[in-house]
Amino acid sequence: MGTENVLRNLQLVDGRILDIAIQDGIITAITAPGQAEGENELDCSGLYVSSGWIDMHVHAVQELDPYGDDIDEIGVKQG
């Protein structure tokens, strides 16, 4: 198994503070501050975390070379 990392003191948008443990790129625990265990810790005081961030900015015109995107390729197929 890979190294477990802990992001400490992350803030939710409602003001609550929590820790997140991550192993091999997968969240393994979301806990109250100081409860998660891991080999590497990063103090994230002052940083926010939430689910579902979506970048609403897109160049949805495929012909706009080189910056245009095929909207089905970047949206529908990738969620």
mmCIF file of C-alpha atoms in Angstrom:
data_model
loop_
_atom_site.group_PDB
_atom_site.id
_atom_site.type_symbol
_atom_site.label_atom_id
_atom_site.label_comp_id
_atom_site.label_asym_id
_atom_site.label_seq_id
_atom_site.Cartn_x
_atom_site.Cartn_y
_atom_site.Cartn_z
ATOM 1 C CA MET A 1 0.000 0.000 0.000
ATOM 2 C CA GLY A 2 1.049 3.594 -0.607
ATOM 3 C CA THR A 3 1.708 6.324 1.864
ATOM 4 C CA GLU A 4 -1.285 7.782 3.645
ATOM 5 C CA ASN A 5 -1.377 11.576 3.590
ATOM 6 C CA VAL A 6 -3.467 13.805 5.837
ATOM 7 C CA LEU A 7 -4.715 17.258 4.935
ATOM 8 C CA ARG A 8 -5.251 18.972 8.283
ATOM 9 C CA ASN A 9 -7.529 21.840 9.288
ATOM 10 C CA LEU A 10 -9.472 22.200 6.048
ATOM 11 C CA GLN A 11 -12.490 24.491 6.261
ATOM 12 C CA LEU A 12 -15.928 23.764 4.836
ATOM 13 C CA VAL A 13 -17.979 26.644 3.430
ATOM 14 C CA ASP A 14 -20.164 26.529 6.561
ATOM 15 C CA GLY A 15 -17.115 27.125 8.779
ATOM 16 C CA ARG A 16 -16.590 23.600 10.110
ATOM 17 C CA ILE A 17 -12.984 22.360 10.212
ATOM 18 C CA LEU A 18 -11.970 18.801 9.302
ATOM 19 C CA ASP A 19 -9.088 16.549 8.277
ATOM 20 C CA ILE A 20 -8.996 14.397 5.154
ATOM 21 C CA ALA A 21 -6.836 11.266 4.820
ATOM 22 C CA ILE A 22 -5.813 10.237 1.301
ATOM 23 C CA GLN A 23 -4.087 7.038 0.196
ATOM 24 C CA ASP A 24 -3.084 6.342 -3.403
ATOM 25 C CA GLY A 25 -5.254 9.238 -4.600
ATOM 26 C CA ILE A 26 -8.382 7.983 -2.825
ATOM 27 C CA ILE A 27 -10.001 9.635 0.201
ATOM 28 C CA THR A 28 -9.888 7.076 3.012
ATOM 29 C CA ALA A 29 -11.248 9.169 5.896
ATOM 30 C CA ILE A 30 -12.915 12.478 6.655
ATOM 31 C CA THR A 31 -12.623 13.225 10.349
ATOM 32 C CA ALA A 32 -12.735 15.871 13.045
ATOM 33 C CA PRO A 33 -9.448 17.782 13.383
ATOM 34 C CA GLY A 34 -6.638 15.641 14.814
ATOM 35 C CA GLN A 35 -8.430 12.313 14.324
ATOM 36 C CA ALA A 36 -7.018 11.146 10.980
ATOM 37 C CA GLU A 37 -3.691 9.323 10.945
ATOM 38 C CA GLY A 38 -1.077 9.335 8.219
ATOM 39 C CA GLU A 39 2.629 9.318 7.482
ATOM 40 C CA ASN A 40 2.628 12.750 5.813
ATOM 41 C CA GLU A 41 0.665 15.716 7.096
ATOM 42 C CA LEU A 42 -0.011 19.068 5.471
ATOM 43 C CA ASP A 43 -1.441 21.970 7.464
ATOM 44 C CA CYS A 44 -4.204 23.416 5.305
ATOM 45 C CA SER A 45 -5.327 26.117 7.743
ATOM 46 C CA GLY A 46 -7.076 28.884 5.830
ATOM 47 C CA LEU A 47 -7.877 26.667 2.840
ATOM 48 C CA TYR A 48 -11.407 25.633 1.864
ATOM 49 C CA VAL A 49 -12.641 22.256 0.649
ATOM 50 C CA SER A 50 -15.972 21.254 -0.856
ATOM 51 C CA SER A 51 -17.384 18.843 -3.370
ATOM 52 C CA GLY A 52 -18.695 19.648 -6.796
ATOM 53 C CA TRP A 53 -16.583 22.545 -8.014
ATOM 54 C CA ILE A 54 -17.452 23.110 -11.659
ATOM 55 C CA ASP A 55 -15.668 25.465 -14.016
ATOM 56 C CA MET A 56 -18.488 27.081 -15.972
ATOM 57 C CA HIS A 57 -16.011 28.689 -18.393
ATOM 58 C CA VAL A 58 -15.600 26.814 -21.652
ATOM 59 C CA HIS A 59 -14.735 27.503 -25.269
ATOM 60 C CA ALA A 60 -17.584 25.467 -26.735
ATOM 61 C CA VAL A 61 -16.811 26.256 -30.365
ATOM 62 C CA GLN A 62 -14.750 23.428 -31.805
ATOM 63 C CA GLU A 63 -13.638 25.570 -34.771
ATOM 64 C CA LEU A 64 -11.915 28.086 -32.426
ATOM 65 C CA ASP A 65 -8.433 26.697 -33.030
ATOM 66 C CA PRO A 66 -6.365 26.163 -30.886
ATOM 67 C CA TYR A 67 -8.644 26.904 -27.904
ATOM 68 C CA GLY A 68 -11.983 25.483 -29.011
ATOM 69 C CA ASP A 69 -13.372 22.330 -27.429
ATOM 70 C CA ASP A 70 -15.714 19.596 -28.567
ATOM 71 C CA ILE A 71 -18.346 20.051 -25.849
ATOM 72 C CA ASP A 72 -19.408 16.376 -25.950
ATOM 73 C CA GLU A 73 -15.822 15.235 -25.397
ATOM 74 C CA ILE A 74 -15.118 17.523 -22.426
ATOM 75 C CA GLY A 75 -18.566 17.597 -20.870
ATOM 76 C CA VAL A 76 -20.745 14.576 -21.458
ATOM 77 C CA LYS A 77 -18.002 11.932 -21.594
ATOM 78 C CA GLN A 78 -16.019 13.326 -18.642
ATOM 79 C CA GLY A 79 -18.887 14.361 -16.387
#
